Amino acid sequence: MFDSKYEWRTSEADPEKAGRLAQELSVSPLVGSLLAARGINSAEEAALFLNGSLDALHDPFLLLGMKEAVPRIQKAVETGEHILIYGDYDADGVSSTSLMIHFMRYLGASYDIYIPHRSNEGYGLHNHALDWAHQQGVSLIITVDTGISAVEQIAYANSLGMDVIVTDHHEPPEVLPDAYALINPKQPNCPYPFKGLAGVGVAYKLTQAMLGQPPVEWTEIVAIGTIADLMPLSGENRILVSRGLEQMRSSAFPGIRALMEVGGITMRNVTSTNVAFGMAPRINASGRLDHAGSAVALLTTEDEDEALRLSHGLDELNKERQQVVDDIVQEATSQLLAKTDGSRVPDVIVLAGEGWNVGVVGIVASKILERYYRPVIILGIDPDTGMCKGSARSIPGLDIYEALTSCKSLMDHYGGHPSAAGMSLHRDQLDAFEQALNEYAAGVLTESDFIPVAASDGEWRLSDVPLSVIDEMEMLSPFGMANPVPKFIFRNCRLLETRKMGRDSKHLKLLVQQDGIRLEVVAFGKGELAEVLMEGAELDLLGEMSVNEWNGSRRPQLMLQDLKLTQPQVFDLRGSNDPWQEIDRVSQLIGSHFRLGPTQVAAVLEREILDPAKIRLNESTLWVYDKNAGILAYHPNEERSGQDDVTTLFMLNAPETPEQLDAVLFSFPKLSNVFLLHQVHKRERLAVPDRDQFKKLYILLSRIAAEPVQEETALSRLSQQASCSIRMVTKMMDVFEELSFIDRQEGLIRFIPKPPKRDLASSRHFLALGNLAEMEQHLLYASTPQVTSWFISRMQGAS
């Protein structure tokens, strides 16, 4: 049994609606179902979804504050006022700032830009930056992707005689700043119909209000910021990103062309996925480890050579960022393990460390969340001032912005979204901060919130997704938030081949079959699972269909997200030099897929090795082989309350008898995963007995034991002459004695010339020898396929 890492949830489309759409649009039933599941109700809505143009964008003057902002900017341009564009250091902020630079150039305005340094200054407006702007003669500030919470700072700007126009998309606080104009679709009483714009999307709406139809190439920059900031790719965002990706395929910007080149992105095939994983991390790297100005320079340069230089610089920064993240993740994980010391992981994980680069703590939080599936806050501590700057990432069950709001008195600053946020506070407040967050979470989260969920687009057969349908699905792109890449469930697929691939064998490749159709399955970063997947097993798969293009051929391929097996599994790890280390390694490997609690794991072993087992398996239920009972729990209470929970068993020693093996299988009725860790070839080999073998031994015995002979001598001679082990001959002597063919007394054996006629099959020793030999043949000598198949059949027979 191999459970899925996620709970699979399917968004069921109305079959009637799906069928109607498929017919009206002349698409496959699968694509009709995908459209229906995304809320498309008619062919007209489908046309807008699939082919929406820039003409379908909403009137920018529906945004509250736009009517005030436009004439103020026009006046500033006409009178030559010096304008400051104040941005942010993430990819959305960089894109927003870059877009406004192109806008200022287009208008011929006098302008400057300011982006705070993430580590030295932190998020948002800062008074010292406003002082600098005032000294530069700035009279109008336009914020992009920031400003909605800057109540005190905007009041300070006003006191210096500077007007501030805020363009932002973050959640508005209860008290809004007294800006000249506030443009944010999420602010109270704003009638704008689409609330999901990125910061760069709001900035674009400002340019639209000013120009009517901005240059179409600007949508390239909008697409980058929207995708990078994980905004929903629906409504206006879908239109802007679609057009932006289309423009990128023949990009007008040297910086974007260079960025695609260094990211290994083919221009003609650029997708939202390329932007998210190839471009956005490199743009973000500038603000995380250096200053975001270099990324802004890249997106706004008109010089090819400068673009190449800047793009390669960002690439190097991104590689450095990856190493920094790995180091902090390791430190943070160690800190959490020491903090919990084996106890339950808290509902909200709060970790802080001196020297942790605050530019990457958000990425670290995401990686810790992925491992533990808890809301996570990672903070870097300034050892000189004691100030902590951090980032939060949350799960769907907890709105982290609301959680932070519940303890806002403990922080100097905070802001963000339901799923991600940033904050600053003094280290003296950390304990109270962590306690307050966990108290809030305890009243909001339930146990079901801690099970990660993977959405799917239904259960289908491999025959439903040929190449033609996979190609057809591309019409639903661009994919991203609110319009994810379709994920499908394929059940009862037989596993034909398993192998690792890639550098260091980190990746997994499977070949599966369903209804005679074969499909290659690729899982990145899951190479270790090759050790716990048996060929021939039946799998349920969850993944994304794609096309594998190689040397001119195109084949369907499944990019695996998750999998499960409903059958028992037996893993052959026999003969391990260090079974204790193997248990530790396997426990780490299978943890997320077997969903194991302390009562679900057991180990069975010989009593002689119990002491080291108690040290290494303190969280497992320990059982020992027993001559009479089969097996016994080391602690009696475990036998009463623990055995019904056990699903995973480590067998450190092979049983001595079939009765012991039966006792193991019957003691754990829910057993679904068995790891064989016993040594092999340690016992003299037994053969499954047959009548000819017994006949031959009987004749030999009649010759050497007509007169009483020492048993030890007889066994040695019989072993040599019959070509079988002394252990085997001894077992056969037990059969002869039971049938009164020999007499055993005081270490002597005497052959009985005329014994009563008895059938070998009537001997319990004969039957026991057959069962024992069969068990040992499989457990000690059989190949992996043989032992796993045999053991599974025994498990199924016991259930």
Short mmCIF file of N, CA and C in Angstrom, two decimals, residues 239-315:
data_model
loop_
_atom_site.label_atom_id
_atom_site.label_comp_id
_atom_site.label_asym_id
_atom_site.label_seq_id
_atom_site.Cartn_x
_atom_site.Cartn_y
_atom_site.Cartn_z
N ILE A 239 -6.17 38.11 -20.36
CA ILE A 239 -6.03 38.86 -21.61
C ILE A 239 -4.64 39.49 -21.69
N LEU A 240 -4.23 40.14 -20.61
CA LEU A 240 -2.94 40.84 -20.62
C LEU A 240 -1.77 39.86 -20.74
N VAL A 241 -1.84 38.75 -20.00
CA VAL A 241 -0.75 37.78 -20.05
C VAL A 241 -0.72 37.08 -21.40
N SER A 242 -1.89 36.73 -21.95
CA SER A 242 -1.92 36.09 -23.27
C SER A 242 -1.26 36.97 -24.32
N ARG A 243 -1.64 38.23 -24.31
CA ARG A 243 -1.07 39.15 -25.30
C ARG A 243 0.41 39.39 -25.03
N GLY A 244 0.78 39.45 -23.75
CA GLY A 244 2.19 39.64 -23.40
C GLY A 244 3.06 38.49 -23.86
N LEU A 245 2.59 37.25 -23.67
CA LEU A 245 3.35 36.09 -24.12
C LEU A 245 3.46 36.06 -25.64
N GLU A 246 2.39 36.44 -26.29
CA GLU A 246 2.40 36.50 -27.75
C GLU A 246 3.46 37.49 -28.23
N GLN A 247 3.53 38.65 -27.56
CA GLN A 247 4.52 39.66 -27.93
C GLN A 247 5.94 39.19 -27.63
N MET A 248 6.13 38.44 -26.57
CA MET A 248 7.47 37.98 -26.20
C MET A 248 8.08 37.09 -27.26
N ARG A 249 7.23 36.41 -28.04
CA ARG A 249 7.75 35.50 -29.06
C ARG A 249 8.49 36.25 -30.16
N SER A 250 8.35 37.57 -30.18
CA SER A 250 9.17 38.42 -31.04
C SER A 250 9.44 39.71 -30.27
N SER A 251 9.97 39.54 -29.06
CA SER A 251 10.04 40.64 -28.10
C SER A 251 10.73 41.88 -28.63
N ALA A 252 10.16 43.02 -28.25
CA ALA A 252 10.74 44.32 -28.63
C ALA A 252 11.81 44.75 -27.64
N PHE A 253 11.99 44.05 -26.53
CA PHE A 253 12.90 44.50 -25.47
C PHE A 253 14.17 43.66 -25.46
N PRO A 254 15.33 44.28 -25.62
CA PRO A 254 16.60 43.53 -25.55
C PRO A 254 16.75 42.77 -24.23
N GLY A 255 16.31 43.39 -23.14
CA GLY A 255 16.45 42.75 -21.84
C GLY A 255 15.63 41.47 -21.72
N ILE A 256 14.43 41.47 -22.25
CA ILE A 256 13.59 40.27 -22.19
C ILE A 256 14.16 39.18 -23.09
N ARG A 257 14.66 39.57 -24.25
CA ARG A 257 15.28 38.58 -25.15
C ARG A 257 16.50 37.95 -24.47
N ALA A 258 17.32 38.78 -23.83
CA ALA A 258 18.52 38.27 -23.15
C ALA A 258 18.14 37.38 -21.96
N LEU A 259 17.10 37.76 -21.27
CA LEU A 259 16.66 36.98 -20.11
C LEU A 259 16.17 35.60 -20.55
N MET A 260 15.46 35.54 -21.66
CA MET A 260 15.02 34.24 -22.18
C MET A 260 16.21 33.40 -22.61
N GLU A 261 17.20 34.04 -23.21
CA GLU A 261 18.38 33.30 -23.67
C GLU A 261 19.13 32.68 -22.50
N VAL A 262 19.37 33.46 -21.46
CA VAL A 262 20.13 32.94 -20.33
C VAL A 262 19.33 31.90 -19.55
N GLY A 263 18.01 31.97 -19.66
CA GLY A 263 17.16 30.99 -19.00
C GLY A 263 16.87 29.76 -19.83
N GLY A 264 17.46 29.70 -21.02
CA GLY A 264 17.27 28.54 -21.88
C GLY A 264 15.86 28.43 -22.44
N ILE A 265 15.21 29.58 -22.63
CA ILE A 265 13.83 29.61 -23.12
C ILE A 265 13.84 29.92 -24.61
N THR A 266 13.19 29.07 -25.38
CA THR A 266 13.05 29.31 -26.81
C THR A 266 11.98 30.36 -27.03
N MET A 267 12.33 31.45 -27.67
CA MET A 267 11.40 32.57 -27.80
C MET A 267 10.07 32.16 -28.43
N ARG A 268 10.13 31.34 -29.46
CA ARG A 268 8.89 31.01 -30.17
C ARG A 268 7.96 30.13 -29.33
N ASN A 269 8.51 29.52 -28.27
CA ASN A 269 7.70 28.63 -27.44
C ASN A 269 7.51 29.13 -26.02
N VAL A 270 7.74 30.41 -25.77
CA VAL A 270 7.64 30.92 -24.41
C VAL A 270 6.22 30.74 -23.86
N THR A 271 6.14 30.29 -22.59
CA THR A 271 4.86 30.04 -21.93
C THR A 271 4.87 30.69 -20.56
N SER A 272 3.72 30.67 -19.92
CA SER A 272 3.64 31.18 -18.55
C SER A 272 4.53 30.39 -17.62
N THR A 273 4.69 29.09 -17.87
CA THR A 273 5.57 28.26 -17.05
C THR A 273 7.02 28.70 -17.21
N ASN A 274 7.44 29.00 -18.45
CA ASN A 274 8.79 29.52 -18.68
C ASN A 274 9.03 30.80 -17.89
N VAL A 275 8.05 31.68 -17.92
CA VAL A 275 8.19 32.95 -17.20
C VAL A 275 8.30 32.69 -15.70
N ALA A 276 7.44 31.81 -15.19
CA ALA A 276 7.39 31.56 -13.74
C ALA A 276 8.67 30.93 -13.22
N PHE A 277 9.25 29.99 -13.99
CA PHE A 277 10.39 29.24 -13.48
C PHE A 277 11.71 29.60 -14.14
N GLY A 278 11.67 30.32 -15.25
CA GLY A 278 12.91 30.67 -15.92
C GLY A 278 13.27 32.13 -15.83
N MET A 279 12.26 33.01 -15.84
CA MET A 279 12.53 34.44 -15.85
C MET A 279 12.34 35.08 -14.47
N ALA A 280 11.21 34.80 -13.85
CA ALA A 280 10.90 35.44 -12.57
C ALA A 280 11.96 35.21 -11.50
N PRO A 281 12.49 33.97 -11.33
CA PRO A 281 13.51 33.78 -10.29
C PRO A 281 14.75 34.63 -10.50
N ARG A 282 15.13 34.84 -11.75
CA ARG A 282 16.33 35.65 -12.02
C ARG A 282 16.06 37.13 -11.75
N ILE A 283 14.86 37.59 -12.07
CA ILE A 283 14.50 38.97 -11.74
C ILE A 283 14.46 39.15 -10.22
N ASN A 284 13.85 38.20 -9.54
CA ASN A 284 13.76 38.29 -8.08
C ASN A 284 15.12 38.23 -7.41
N ALA A 285 16.05 37.48 -8.02
CA ALA A 285 17.37 37.32 -7.41
C ALA A 285 18.06 38.65 -7.18
N SER A 286 17.83 39.62 -8.07
CA SER A 286 18.50 40.92 -7.91
C SER A 286 18.07 41.59 -6.62
N GLY A 287 16.77 41.57 -6.33
CA GLY A 287 16.28 42.19 -5.11
C GLY A 287 16.57 41.39 -3.86
N ARG A 288 16.79 40.09 -4.02
CA ARG A 288 17.02 39.25 -2.84
C ARG A 288 18.46 39.33 -2.34
N LEU A 289 19.42 39.35 -3.26
CA LEU A 289 20.82 39.30 -2.85
C LEU A 289 21.58 40.59 -3.12
N ASP A 290 21.01 41.47 -3.93
CA ASP A 290 21.72 42.70 -4.27
C ASP A 290 20.71 43.85 -4.23
N HIS A 291 20.53 44.52 -5.32
CA HIS A 291 19.53 45.58 -5.40
C HIS A 291 18.72 45.37 -6.67
N ALA A 292 17.42 45.62 -6.57
CA ALA A 292 16.53 45.37 -7.70
C ALA A 292 16.79 46.28 -8.89
N GLY A 293 17.62 47.29 -8.69
CA GLY A 293 17.90 48.23 -9.78
C GLY A 293 18.47 47.56 -11.01
N SER A 294 19.27 46.49 -10.82
CA SER A 294 19.86 45.82 -11.98
C SER A 294 18.79 45.12 -12.81
N ALA A 295 17.75 44.60 -12.18
CA ALA A 295 16.66 43.96 -12.93
C ALA A 295 15.84 45.02 -13.66
N VAL A 296 15.63 46.17 -13.03
CA VAL A 296 14.92 47.26 -13.69
C VAL A 296 15.73 47.74 -14.90
N ALA A 297 17.04 47.86 -14.72
CA ALA A 297 17.89 48.28 -15.83
C ALA A 297 17.78 47.29 -16.99
N LEU A 298 17.70 45.99 -16.67
CA LEU A 298 17.59 44.98 -17.72
C LEU A 298 16.30 45.14 -18.52
N LEU A 299 15.18 45.36 -17.81
CA LEU A 299 13.89 45.45 -18.49
C LEU A 299 13.67 46.78 -19.20
N THR A 300 14.57 47.72 -18.98
CA THR A 300 14.37 49.04 -19.61
C THR A 300 15.50 49.45 -20.55
N THR A 301 16.57 48.64 -20.61
CA THR A 301 17.69 49.03 -21.48
C THR A 301 17.30 48.88 -22.95
N GLU A 302 17.93 49.69 -23.77
CA GLU A 302 17.75 49.60 -25.22
C GLU A 302 19.02 49.12 -25.90
N ASP A 303 20.00 48.73 -25.07
CA ASP A 303 21.30 48.33 -25.59
C ASP A 303 21.46 46.82 -25.48
N GLU A 304 21.74 46.15 -26.59
CA GLU A 304 21.85 44.69 -26.62
C GLU A 304 22.99 44.19 -25.73
N ASP A 305 24.16 44.84 -25.80
CA ASP A 305 25.31 44.38 -25.02
C ASP A 305 25.04 44.53 -23.53
N GLU A 306 24.45 45.66 -23.14
CA GLU A 306 24.13 45.85 -21.73
C GLU A 306 23.12 44.80 -21.27
N ALA A 307 22.17 44.48 -22.13
CA ALA A 307 21.16 43.47 -21.78
C ALA A 307 21.82 42.12 -21.51
N LEU A 308 22.76 41.73 -22.35
CA LEU A 308 23.45 40.45 -22.15
C LEU A 308 24.24 40.46 -20.85
N ARG A 309 24.95 41.57 -20.61
CA ARG A 309 25.75 41.67 -19.38
C ARG A 309 24.86 41.58 -18.15
N LEU A 310 23.77 42.32 -18.16
CA LEU A 310 22.87 42.32 -17.00
C LEU A 310 22.19 40.97 -16.80
N SER A 311 21.79 40.32 -17.88
CA SER A 311 21.10 39.03 -17.76
C SER A 311 22.02 37.97 -17.18
N HIS A 312 23.28 37.97 -17.61
CA HIS A 312 24.23 37.00 -17.06
C HIS A 312 24.53 37.30 -15.59
N GLY A 313 24.54 38.57 -15.24
CA GLY A 313 24.72 38.93 -13.83
C GLY A 313 23.57 38.41 -12.98
N LEU A 314 22.35 38.54 -13.48
CA LEU A 314 21.19 38.03 -12.74
C LEU A 314 21.23 36.51 -12.65
N ASP A 315 21.72 35.86 -13.69
CA ASP A 315 21.82 34.40 -13.67
C ASP A 315 22.78 33.94 -12.57
#
